[in-house]
Amino acid sequence: MVSAPLSTSTPLTSFLRTGSNTLMLIVAVLMLCAPLVVYPLFLIKILCFVLFAAAFNLVLGYAGLLSFGHAAFFGGGAYIAAQAAKVWHLPFELAVLAGTIFAAAIGLVFGALAIRRHGIYFAMITLALAQMIYFLAVQMPFTGGEDGIQAVPRGYLLGLIDLRNTTAMYYTVLGGTVIGLLIIWRAVNSPFGHILSAIRENETRVTSLGLKPDRYKLIAFTLSAALSGFAGALKAIAFQLASLVDVTWHMSGEVILMTLLGGMGTLIGPIVGASIVVGLEHFLSTSGLPITFIIGLFFVVCVMTFRRGVFGELKALWERRQG
């Protein structure tokens, strides 16, 4: 007598799937309605940094690579997109694409130079290379020096939708952010993503299986750089400004803070971390309080309290209760 195959579906898994779908639906409705109650430019800033943090998390959380130079890709994409839109008079789509391609190109070069190093050596090489981009941004005539590239035209989406309307710009950035997050989700849930996780856990064992870890790390680093440049390009056009702030080492430190605060190695963690940091900066900007000190203190408290990050600890708590 042949026994029936065991079903992989249980009441708990069905509940989690239903709850996850419901949560995604609620978030989607909130994001679509958000411009009606919250200033759209503030939401645009959050979305750009959400994508930036998620792209950085791809190399830190999944590949185990701590980069101190991701501001080079974010700021580099911003500068090229601003130059393409203002001086080259390219349409919105091509300007953003130009910034993304530039970031991917320098990411490929940076990765090829640094990827064979490990730990603090890798971090220092990426920081040094990023500082080269910063000094180029200071010295090159087209960047505008400390003034940056200002009055960047937003143009039209597909030649039809006027992006001078802030609400239209918000929905465009929202769509771009969703596309970027879907790319990251697909990457980490593919065999490629599983190999990255294996490299992070035990690179020697992956090598013994006949795979080349450096090749996978380079692909992940380049993809992360491209998506970081994409986020920077969207920010530059949305705010009509590309400045030195986007390419300084402080920006690299800020995206690390966002990722660790939310919870690295998760898809939701960087979203939570970026929203917290940008929200704190926004609401403290008019308080007269030292913003850097308060955010640093908040980070220390969260690291001591939530070792896995805010979302990481909440996820672990939920799993323990369900276990």
XYZ file of C-alpha atoms in Angstrom:
323
model
C 0.000 0.000 0.000
C 1.448 3.363 -1.073
C 1.137 6.109 1.481
C -0.026 9.540 0.422
C 2.673 12.176 0.139
C 3.020 14.451 3.115
C 1.713 17.941 2.592
C 4.183 20.791 3.154
C 1.355 23.143 4.048
C 0.386 23.524 7.697
C -2.026 25.874 9.419
C 0.958 27.918 10.645
C 2.550 28.319 7.213
C -0.827 29.161 5.705
C -1.350 31.779 8.391
C 2.117 33.282 7.797
C 1.566 33.438 4.052
C -1.828 35.070 4.517
C -0.427 37.483 7.094
C 2.516 38.367 4.845
C 0.248 39.029 1.868
C -2.058 41.135 4.025
C 0.892 43.133 5.365
C 2.205 43.744 1.848
C -1.241 44.901 0.740
C -1.504 47.291 3.703
C 1.972 48.718 3.009
C 1.123 49.168 -0.678
C -2.085 51.053 0.151
C -0.250 53.240 2.685
C 2.502 54.124 0.198
C -0.037 54.996 -2.482
C -1.995 57.227 -0.106
C 0.990 58.686 1.769
C 1.367 61.881 -0.368
C -2.126 62.905 0.712
C -1.029 63.303 4.343
C 2.797 63.584 4.286
C 5.019 66.026 2.396
C 5.991 64.170 -0.828
C 9.639 65.360 -0.892
C 10.179 63.899 2.564
C 8.769 60.583 1.350
C 10.976 60.747 -1.761
C 14.057 61.150 0.416
C 13.054 58.119 2.481
C 12.500 56.032 -0.660
C 15.881 56.957 -2.140
C 17.694 56.010 1.046
C 15.634 52.836 1.409
C 16.905 51.711 -1.988
C 20.462 52.818 -1.142
C 20.453 50.913 2.166
C 18.930 47.813 0.552
C 21.626 47.889 -2.162
C 24.358 48.201 0.458
C 22.812 45.359 2.446
C 23.306 43.129 -0.584
C 27.083 43.209 -0.061
C 27.174 43.521 3.732
C 24.272 41.351 4.835
C 24.456 38.646 2.175
C 28.057 38.633 0.896
C 29.716 39.700 4.154
C 31.634 42.599 2.528
C 31.955 45.773 4.599
C 32.399 48.640 2.147
C 33.259 52.151 3.328
C 33.019 53.522 -0.199
C 29.418 53.197 -1.294
C 28.956 56.969 -1.278
C 31.081 57.004 -4.454
C 28.360 55.076 -6.290
C 25.447 56.994 -4.754
C 27.035 60.402 -5.329
C 28.597 59.439 -8.652
C 25.231 58.343 -9.998
C 23.723 61.599 -8.741
C 26.337 63.766 -10.490
C 26.148 61.957 -13.820
C 22.335 61.946 -13.821
C 22.255 65.668 -12.997
C 24.805 66.435 -15.722
C 22.902 64.313 -18.240
C 19.585 66.000 -17.474
C 20.829 69.602 -17.249
C 23.707 69.844 -19.732
C 23.223 66.941 -22.102
C 19.436 67.498 -22.124
C 18.673 63.795 -21.926
C 15.146 62.742 -20.940
C 14.495 61.572 -17.396
C 14.806 57.857 -18.157
C 18.146 58.179 -19.974
C 19.570 60.524 -17.335
C 18.801 58.019 -14.576
C 20.156 55.204 -16.741
C 23.391 57.142 -17.326
C 23.899 57.582 -13.584
C 23.200 53.886 -12.989
C 25.628 52.737 -15.692
C 28.365 55.044 -14.386
C 27.934 53.692 -10.856
C 28.002 50.108 -12.136
C 31.202 50.829 -14.115
C 33.136 52.296 -11.191
C 31.706 49.558 -8.967
C 33.165 46.967 -11.316
C 36.564 48.707 -11.240
C 36.528 49.184 -7.453
C 35.440 45.600 -6.923
C 38.137 44.211 -9.222
C 40.771 46.104 -7.214
C 39.452 45.341 -3.724
C 37.552 42.054 -3.846
C 40.570 39.820 -3.134
C 41.164 41.531 0.182
C 39.269 40.626 3.318
C 37.981 42.345 6.424
C 39.409 45.721 7.329
C 41.726 45.695 4.299
C 38.772 45.499 1.929
C 37.005 48.282 3.842
C 40.044 50.578 3.739
C 40.613 50.041 0.009
C 37.000 50.917 -0.783
C 37.274 54.008 1.428
C 40.458 55.136 -0.330
C 38.939 54.627 -3.768
C 35.793 56.494 -2.741
C 37.904 59.419 -1.529
C 39.387 59.626 -5.019
C 35.880 60.114 -6.406
C 35.246 62.775 -3.747
C 38.381 64.723 -4.724
C 37.401 64.475 -8.400
C 33.980 65.886 -7.495
C 35.684 68.786 -5.732
C 38.118 69.561 -8.545
C 36.305 68.822 -11.814
C 34.618 71.882 -13.382
C 31.303 70.249 -14.318
C 30.485 69.273 -10.711
C 30.267 72.875 -9.518
C 32.551 72.303 -6.529
C 30.907 73.093 -3.218
C 27.842 74.505 -5.005
C 27.124 71.268 -6.806
C 24.918 70.958 -9.879
C 21.803 72.991 -9.158
C 18.466 73.560 -10.903
C 18.449 70.102 -12.466
C 15.347 69.770 -14.671
C 13.057 66.882 -13.812
C 11.665 66.544 -17.310
C 8.849 64.200 -18.271
C 8.303 60.519 -17.603
C 7.957 58.698 -20.937
C 7.493 62.132 -22.487
C 3.969 62.357 -21.041
C 3.936 62.871 -17.252
C 5.243 66.219 -16.020
C 7.646 65.444 -13.170
C 7.657 69.068 -12.017
C 4.563 67.963 -10.156
C 5.946 66.700 -6.843
C 3.254 64.054 -6.454
C 4.042 62.645 -9.913
C 7.721 62.643 -8.971
C 6.905 60.732 -5.776
C 5.064 57.963 -7.602
C 7.897 57.740 -10.141
C 10.501 57.340 -7.392
C 8.208 54.858 -5.632
C 8.043 52.777 -8.799
C 11.824 52.907 -9.213
C 12.360 51.887 -5.590
C 9.975 48.944 -5.929
C 11.791 47.784 -9.068
C 15.143 48.009 -7.273
C 13.858 46.096 -4.250
C 12.397 43.399 -6.511
C 15.777 42.991 -8.207
C 17.443 42.555 -4.817
C 14.742 40.132 -3.658
C 15.152 38.055 -6.802
C 18.932 38.040 -6.446
C 19.014 36.874 -2.822
C 16.344 34.225 -3.381
C 18.099 32.708 -6.378
C 20.928 30.130 -6.444
C 23.267 33.109 -6.774
C 21.984 34.500 -3.474
C 22.387 31.139 -1.745
C 26.001 30.962 -2.922
C 26.603 34.460 -1.541
C 25.269 33.368 1.835
C 27.488 30.294 1.726
C 30.511 32.484 0.949
C 29.671 34.699 3.899
C 29.462 31.700 6.229
C 32.432 29.658 4.972
C 34.348 30.850 1.916
C 36.883 28.018 2.139
C 34.178 25.378 1.841
C 32.690 27.125 -1.201
C 36.118 27.117 -2.827
C 36.492 23.408 -2.094
C 33.292 22.773 -4.046
C 34.947 24.115 -7.200
C 33.281 27.551 -7.170
C 35.096 30.874 -7.426
C 33.955 33.134 -4.550
C 35.681 36.238 -5.934
C 33.580 36.069 -9.094
C 30.314 35.951 -7.132
C 31.417 38.703 -4.769
C 32.372 40.910 -7.710
C 28.964 40.417 -9.337
C 27.213 41.261 -6.055
C 29.407 44.309 -5.526
C 28.744 45.600 -9.042
C 24.997 45.033 -8.735
C 25.006 46.843 -5.389
C 26.945 49.746 -6.922
C 24.502 49.982 -9.837
C 21.458 50.095 -7.553
C 23.191 52.641 -5.297
C 23.812 54.818 -8.351
C 20.184 54.346 -9.365
C 19.092 55.631 -5.948
C 21.473 58.587 -6.198
C 20.258 59.452 -9.688
C 16.619 59.452 -8.558
C 17.486 61.664 -5.577
C 19.462 64.161 -7.672
C 16.661 64.663 -10.180
C 13.886 64.658 -7.586
C 15.638 67.305 -5.461
C 17.132 69.007 -8.550
C 20.565 68.998 -6.922
C 23.732 66.890 -6.905
C 26.158 67.999 -4.209
C 29.301 66.947 -2.364
C 27.160 65.703 0.514
C 26.169 62.693 -1.573
C 29.765 61.615 -2.199
C 31.441 62.201 1.174
C 32.589 59.378 3.456
C 29.901 60.514 5.910
C 27.310 59.203 3.453
C 29.028 55.807 3.437
C 28.892 55.782 7.226
C 25.244 56.778 7.206
C 24.189 53.895 4.974
C 26.106 51.483 7.222
C 24.204 52.931 10.175
C 20.870 52.444 8.393
C 21.638 48.830 7.554
C 22.881 47.862 11.015
C 20.065 49.726 12.736
C 17.334 47.983 10.764
C 18.972 44.569 10.641
C 21.434 43.366 8.034
C 20.858 40.164 6.133
C 17.128 40.838 5.834
C 15.109 42.498 3.111
C 12.988 44.553 5.485
C 15.789 45.643 7.840
C 17.342 48.335 5.612
C 13.866 49.723 4.892
C 13.229 50.112 8.617
C 16.704 51.516 9.296
C 16.579 54.072 6.479
C 13.115 55.243 7.536
C 14.251 55.701 11.146
C 17.433 57.626 10.311
C 15.860 59.902 7.693
C 12.864 60.492 9.960
C 15.088 61.433 12.905
C 17.149 63.801 10.762
C 13.993 65.444 9.419
C 12.207 65.971 12.715
C 15.352 67.015 14.617
C 16.496 69.488 11.962
C 14.368 72.299 13.405
C 14.763 71.384 17.061
C 18.112 73.070 17.636
C 19.479 69.848 19.129
C 22.750 68.230 17.949
C 21.425 65.821 15.323
C 24.600 63.764 14.932
C 24.935 63.252 18.680
C 21.316 62.189 19.129
C 21.392 59.771 16.179
C 24.680 58.337 17.453
C 23.231 57.896 20.940
C 20.108 56.290 19.480
C 22.308 53.936 17.461
C 24.341 52.916 20.531
C 21.174 52.200 22.501
C 19.702 50.151 19.645
C 22.924 48.160 19.155
C 23.045 47.323 22.858
C 19.336 46.487 22.978
C 18.721 45.007 19.527
C 21.834 43.045 18.556
C 20.262 41.933 15.269
C 18.825 45.350 14.479
C 15.278 46.537 15.072
C 13.625 44.307 12.479
C 16.036 41.449 13.118
C 15.125 41.316 16.808
C 11.401 41.567 16.097
C 11.703 38.734 13.584
C 13.651 36.574 16.057
C 11.090 37.289 18.785
C 8.231 36.260 16.476
C 10.035 33.044 15.511
C 10.656 32.163 19.169
C 7.014 32.647 20.036
C 5.912 30.562 17.081
C 8.508 27.871 17.883
